[in-house]
CSV table of C-alpha atoms and ligand atoms in Angstrom, one decimal:
chain,number,residue,atom,x,y,z
A,1,MET,CA,70.4,96.3,87.1
A,2,LYS,CA,72.6,98.9,85.3
A,3,LYS,CA,76.3,99.5,85.0
A,4,ILE,CA,77.7,102.8,83.8
A,5,TYR,CA,81.2,103.0,82.3
A,6,GLN,CA,83.3,105.9,81.1
A,7,ASP,CA,83.0,105.4,77.3
A,8,MET,CA,82.2,103.0,74.5
A,9,ASN,CA,85.6,101.4,74.8
A,10,GLU,CA,85.2,100.6,78.5
A,11,VAL,CA,81.7,99.4,77.9
A,12,CYS,CA,83.0,96.9,75.3
A,13,VAL,CA,85.9,95.7,77.5
A,14,LYS,CA,83.6,95.2,80.5
A,15,THR,CA,80.9,93.6,78.4
A,16,ALA,CA,83.5,91.2,76.9
A,17,GLU,CA,84.6,90.2,80.4
A,18,TRP,CA,81.0,89.7,81.4
A,19,PHE,CA,80.1,87.8,78.2
A,20,VAL,CA,82.9,85.3,78.8
A,21,ALA,CA,81.9,84.8,82.4
A,22,GLU,CA,78.2,84.2,81.4
A,23,ALA,CA,79.4,81.8,78.6
A,24,ASN,CA,81.5,79.8,81.0
A,25,LYS,CA,78.6,79.6,83.6
A,26,ALA,CA,76.2,78.4,80.9
A,27,ILE,CA,78.6,75.8,79.5
A,28,ALA,CA,79.4,74.6,83.0
A,29,LYS,CA,75.7,74.4,83.8
A,30,HIS,CA,74.3,72.8,80.6
A,31,GLY,CA,77.1,72.2,78.2
A,32,LYS,CA,76.5,75.0,75.8
A,33,PHE,CA,76.0,78.8,75.6
A,34,THR,CA,73.1,80.0,73.4
A,35,VAL,CA,73.3,83.7,72.5
A,36,ALA,CA,71.2,85.9,70.3
A,37,LEU,CA,73.2,88.7,68.9
A,38,SER,CA,72.0,92.2,68.1
A,39,GLY,CA,72.8,94.4,65.1
A,40,GLY,CA,73.7,98.0,64.7
A,41,SER,CA,76.9,100.0,65.3
A,42,THR,CA,77.3,99.5,69.1
A,43,PRO,CA,77.8,95.7,69.0
A,44,ARG,CA,80.4,96.0,66.2
A,45,GLN,CA,83.0,97.3,68.7
A,46,LEU,CA,82.0,94.7,71.2
A,47,PHE,CA,82.4,91.8,68.7
A,48,THR,CA,85.8,93.2,67.7
A,49,GLU,CA,86.8,93.2,71.3
A,50,LEU,CA,85.5,89.7,71.9
A,51,ALA,CA,87.5,88.4,69.0
A,52,LYS,CA,90.8,89.3,70.7
A,53,PRO,CA,92.9,86.4,71.8
A,54,GLU,CA,92.8,87.3,75.5
A,55,TRP,CA,89.0,86.8,75.6
A,56,GLN,CA,89.0,83.8,73.1
A,57,LYS,CA,91.3,81.8,75.3
A,58,GLN,CA,89.0,82.2,78.3
A,59,MET,CA,86.0,80.4,76.8
A,60,ASP,CA,85.2,77.3,74.7
A,61,TRP,CA,83.7,78.7,71.4
A,62,SER,CA,83.1,75.1,70.3
A,63,LYS,CA,80.2,75.0,72.8
A,64,VAL,CA,78.7,78.4,71.7
A,65,ILE,CA,75.6,78.5,69.5
A,66,VAL,CA,74.9,81.9,67.9
A,67,PHE,CA,71.5,83.2,66.8
A,68,TRP,CA,70.3,86.7,65.9
A,69,GLY,CA,67.7,88.7,67.8
A,70,ASP,CA,66.9,90.4,64.6
A,71,GLU,CA,68.0,90.8,61.0
A,72,ARG,CA,67.5,93.1,58.1
A,73,PHE,CA,65.7,91.5,55.2
A,74,VAL,CA,68.8,91.7,53.0
A,75,ALA,CA,71.2,89.2,51.5
A,76,PRO,CA,73.9,87.9,53.9
A,77,THR,CA,76.5,89.6,51.7
A,78,ASP,CA,74.7,93.0,52.0
A,79,ALA,CA,76.6,95.7,54.0
A,80,GLN,CA,73.4,96.1,56.1
A,81,SER,CA,73.3,92.4,57.2
A,82,ASN,CA,73.7,91.8,60.9
A,83,GLN,CA,75.0,88.3,60.1
A,84,LYS,CA,77.7,89.8,57.8
A,85,MET,CA,78.8,92.3,60.5
A,86,ALA,CA,79.0,89.6,63.2
A,87,ARG,CA,80.9,87.2,60.9
A,88,GLU,CA,83.4,89.9,59.9
A,89,THR,CA,84.1,91.3,63.4
A,90,LEU,CA,83.8,88.1,65.5
A,91,LEU,CA,82.7,84.7,64.1
A,92,ASN,CA,85.4,84.5,61.4
A,93,HIS,CA,88.0,85.0,64.1
A,94,VAL,CA,86.9,82.5,66.8
A,95,PRO,CA,86.8,78.6,66.7
A,96,ILE,CA,83.0,78.4,66.5
A,97,ILE,CA,81.6,75.5,64.6
A,98,GLU,CA,79.7,76.6,61.4
A,99,LYS,CA,76.7,74.4,62.3
A,100,ASN,CA,76.4,76.3,65.5
A,101,ILE,CA,75.9,79.6,63.6
A,102,ILE,CA,72.1,79.9,63.0
A,103,PRO,CA,71.5,83.0,60.9
A,104,VAL,CA,68.1,84.3,59.8
A,105,PRO,CA,67.4,82.7,56.4
A,106,PHE,CA,67.1,85.2,53.5
A,107,LEU,CA,64.1,83.8,51.4
A,108,ALA,CA,61.7,85.3,48.9
A,109,THR,CA,59.9,87.5,51.5
A,110,ALA,CA,60.5,88.7,55.1
A,111,GLU,CA,57.4,86.6,56.1
A,112,LEU,CA,58.9,83.4,54.6
A,113,SER,CA,62.2,84.2,56.3
A,114,ALA,CA,60.6,84.7,59.6
A,115,LYS,CA,58.5,81.5,59.3
A,116,GLN,CA,61.7,79.5,58.3
A,117,TYR,CA,63.7,80.9,61.2
A,118,GLU,CA,60.9,80.0,63.6
A,119,ALA,CA,60.9,76.5,62.2
A,120,GLU,CA,64.6,76.2,62.7
A,121,LEU,CA,64.3,77.4,66.3
A,122,LYS,CA,61.6,74.9,66.9
A,123,GLN,CA,64.0,72.1,65.8
A,124,ILE,CA,66.6,73.3,68.3
A,125,PHE,CA,64.4,74.3,71.2
A,126,ALA,CA,61.6,71.9,72.1
A,127,ASP,CA,59.6,74.7,73.8
A,128,LEU,CA,59.8,78.5,73.9
A,129,PRO,CA,63.5,79.3,73.5
A,130,LYS,CA,65.3,80.3,76.7
A,131,PHE,CA,68.5,81.9,75.3
A,132,ASP,CA,71.3,82.1,77.9
A,133,LEU,CA,71.9,85.6,76.7
A,134,ILE,CA,70.1,88.0,74.4
A,135,LEU,CA,72.1,91.1,73.4
A,136,LEU,CA,69.9,94.1,72.6
A,137,GLY,CA,70.5,97.6,71.4
A,138,LEU,CA,68.3,100.6,71.8
A,139,GLY,CA,67.1,103.0,69.1
A,140,ALA,CA,66.6,106.7,69.9
A,141,ASP,CA,62.9,106.1,69.1
A,142,GLY,CA,62.7,103.4,71.8
A,143,HIS,CA,62.9,100.4,69.5
A,144,THR,CA,64.9,97.3,70.4
A,145,ALA,CA,65.8,94.4,68.2
A,146,SER,CA,63.4,95.2,65.3
A,147,LEU,CA,60.5,95.9,67.5
A,148,PHE,CA,59.7,99.4,66.2
A,149,PRO,CA,57.0,101.8,67.5
A,150,GLY,CA,53.8,101.1,65.6
A,151,SER,CA,54.9,97.8,64.2
A,152,LEU,CA,52.5,94.8,64.2
A,153,ALA,CA,55.3,92.7,65.6
A,154,LEU,CA,54.7,94.5,68.9
A,155,THR,CA,51.3,92.7,69.2
A,156,GLU,CA,52.7,89.2,68.5
A,157,GLU,CA,52.1,87.0,71.5
A,158,THR,CA,52.4,83.5,69.9
A,159,ARG,CA,54.9,83.6,67.1
A,160,TRP,CA,58.5,83.4,68.1
A,161,VAL,CA,59.7,85.3,65.0
A,162,SER,CA,58.0,88.0,63.1
A,163,PRO,CA,58.6,90.2,60.1
A,164,ALA,CA,58.8,93.9,61.0
A,165,GLN,CA,59.1,97.3,59.5
A,166,SER,CA,60.4,100.6,60.8
A,167,LYS,CA,58.2,103.6,60.0
A,168,ALA,CA,61.5,105.5,59.5
A,169,GLY,CA,62.0,103.4,56.3
A,170,GLY,CA,64.9,101.1,55.5
A,171,PRO,CA,64.8,97.4,54.7
A,172,GLU,CA,62.1,95.2,56.1
A,173,ARG,CA,63.2,93.3,59.2
A,174,ILE,CA,62.8,89.9,60.9
A,175,THR,CA,62.8,89.9,64.7
A,176,LEU,CA,62.4,87.7,67.7
A,177,THR,CA,59.1,88.6,69.4
A,178,TYR,CA,58.4,89.6,73.0
A,179,PRO,CA,57.5,86.1,74.2
A,180,VAL,CA,61.0,84.8,73.2
A,181,ILE,CA,63.0,87.8,74.3
A,182,ASN,CA,61.2,88.0,77.6
A,183,ASN,CA,61.9,84.3,78.1
A,184,GLY,CA,65.7,84.9,78.0
A,185,ALA,CA,67.8,83.8,81.0
A,186,LEU,CA,69.7,87.1,80.7
A,187,VAL,CA,68.8,90.1,78.5
A,188,CYS,CA,71.5,92.7,78.1
A,189,PHE,CA,71.0,96.2,76.7
A,190,LEU,CA,74.2,97.6,75.3
A,191,VAL,CA,73.7,101.4,74.9
A,192,THR,CA,76.2,104.1,74.3
A,193,GLY,CA,76.1,107.7,73.1
A,194,ALA,CA,74.5,110.9,74.1
A,195,GLU,CA,71.8,110.6,71.5
A,196,LYS,CA,70.3,107.7,73.5
A,197,ALA,CA,70.3,109.5,76.9
A,198,VAL,CA,66.7,110.8,76.7
A,199,MET,CA,65.4,107.4,75.8
A,200,VAL,CA,67.4,105.6,78.4
A,201,LYS,CA,66.0,108.0,81.0
A,202,ALA,CA,62.4,107.5,79.6
A,203,ILE,CA,62.8,103.7,79.9
A,204,LEU,CA,64.8,103.3,83.2
A,205,GLU,CA,62.8,106.0,85.1
A,206,ALA,CA,59.4,105.2,83.7
A,207,THR,CA,56.4,104.6,86.0
A,208,PRO,CA,55.7,100.9,86.0
A,209,GLY,CA,52.6,100.2,83.9
A,210,SER,CA,53.2,103.3,81.7
A,211,GLU,CA,55.0,101.4,78.9
A,212,VAL,CA,55.1,103.6,75.8
A,213,TYR,CA,58.2,102.5,74.0
A,214,PRO,CA,58.9,99.0,72.6
A,215,ALA,CA,62.0,98.6,74.7
A,216,GLN,CA,60.0,99.2,77.9
A,217,ARG,CA,58.1,95.9,77.3
A,218,ILE,CA,61.3,93.9,77.6
A,219,GLN,CA,60.6,92.5,81.0
A,220,PRO,CA,62.0,89.0,81.4
A,221,THR,CA,59.5,86.7,83.0
A,222,SER,CA,62.1,84.8,85.1
A,223,GLY,CA,65.4,85.9,83.7
A,224,LYS,CA,67.6,88.9,84.5
A,225,ILE,CA,67.9,92.2,82.7
A,226,LEU,CA,71.1,94.2,82.6
A,227,TRP,CA,71.8,97.7,81.1
A,228,LEU,CA,75.4,98.3,80.1
A,229,LEU,CA,75.8,102.1,79.4
A,230,ASP,CA,78.5,104.6,78.9
A,231,ARG,CA,78.3,107.9,80.8
A,232,ALA,CA,76.9,109.7,77.7
A,233,ALA,CA,74.0,107.4,77.4
A,234,ALA,CA,73.4,107.5,81.1
A,235,SER,CA,73.8,111.3,81.3
A,236,ALA,CA,70.1,112.1,81.7
A,237,LEU,CA,69.5,109.6,84.5
A,238,LYS,CA,68.6,111.1,88.0
A,239,LYS,CA,70.8,108.8,89.9
B,1,LIG,C1,69.7,96.5,64.2
B,1,LIG,C2,69.5,96.4,65.7
B,1,LIG,C3,68.8,97.6,66.3
B,1,LIG,C4,69.9,98.3,67.0
B,1,LIG,C5,69.5,99.7,67.5
B,1,LIG,C6,70.7,100.5,68.0
B,1,LIG,O1,69.5,95.5,63.5
B,1,LIG,O2,70.0,97.7,63.8
B,1,LIG,O3,69.1,95.2,66.2
B,1,LIG,O4,67.8,97.3,67.2
B,1,LIG,O5,70.3,97.6,68.2
B,1,LIG,O6,69.0,100.3,66.3
B,1,LIG,O7,71.6,100.6,67.0
B,1,LIG,P1,73.0,101.3,67.2
B,1,LIG,O8,73.7,100.4,68.2
B,1,LIG,O9,73.6,101.3,65.9
B,1,LIG,O10,72.7,102.7,67.8
């Protein structure tokens, strides 16, 4: 399903409304809301919106457990850290319990960090994690989380967490793998900006079975998928 809004601001307000509704549904259903956050510039505005009192007072942050769908292999104090961005824009401003913030560890190597994160997930989830919500972005190259074109992480069918690397350079990454992301109860792509329009079209109007880009293989086995777009990102779509 896709929803198209006027601009980034409306996308973030509507997504905040919907995030709160999903959190309250999950908390009512099983006493907690497990969410894997994405990185990048788009969620920054969403997190800032979610931190506003009018959203905070509509949900019980003490029952929210926060994870990351991917992370850059940098220190948590590094400006590129997804954890740092989420703490500064959202987590430092809501009454979440610190033990319910589960960041990707920053160890000696990306491989060790991935292994440790998977071990921590296995302590929390008895079986393959079924996150109540997985937030994803979309790169203009068709990557999502840190599942980049040509990355070995794309072939991972058993590990829950894998190191990854973008051919475009930048820091090594750690990412949830397809088995975990596709086991999510709700997977939400948050995509804004004209620079994503061609890729959004390629993904949403692709012939089934012709998956070329990493984001096309995000096909939840039993959960739902939702695309939240602004008009610019949706501008190349037929309908
Ligand atoms: C990251 C993200 C990455 C991001 C896309 C889109 O760590 O950068 O997980 O997958 O979602 O690159 O990023 P923008 O929202 O900044 O375009």
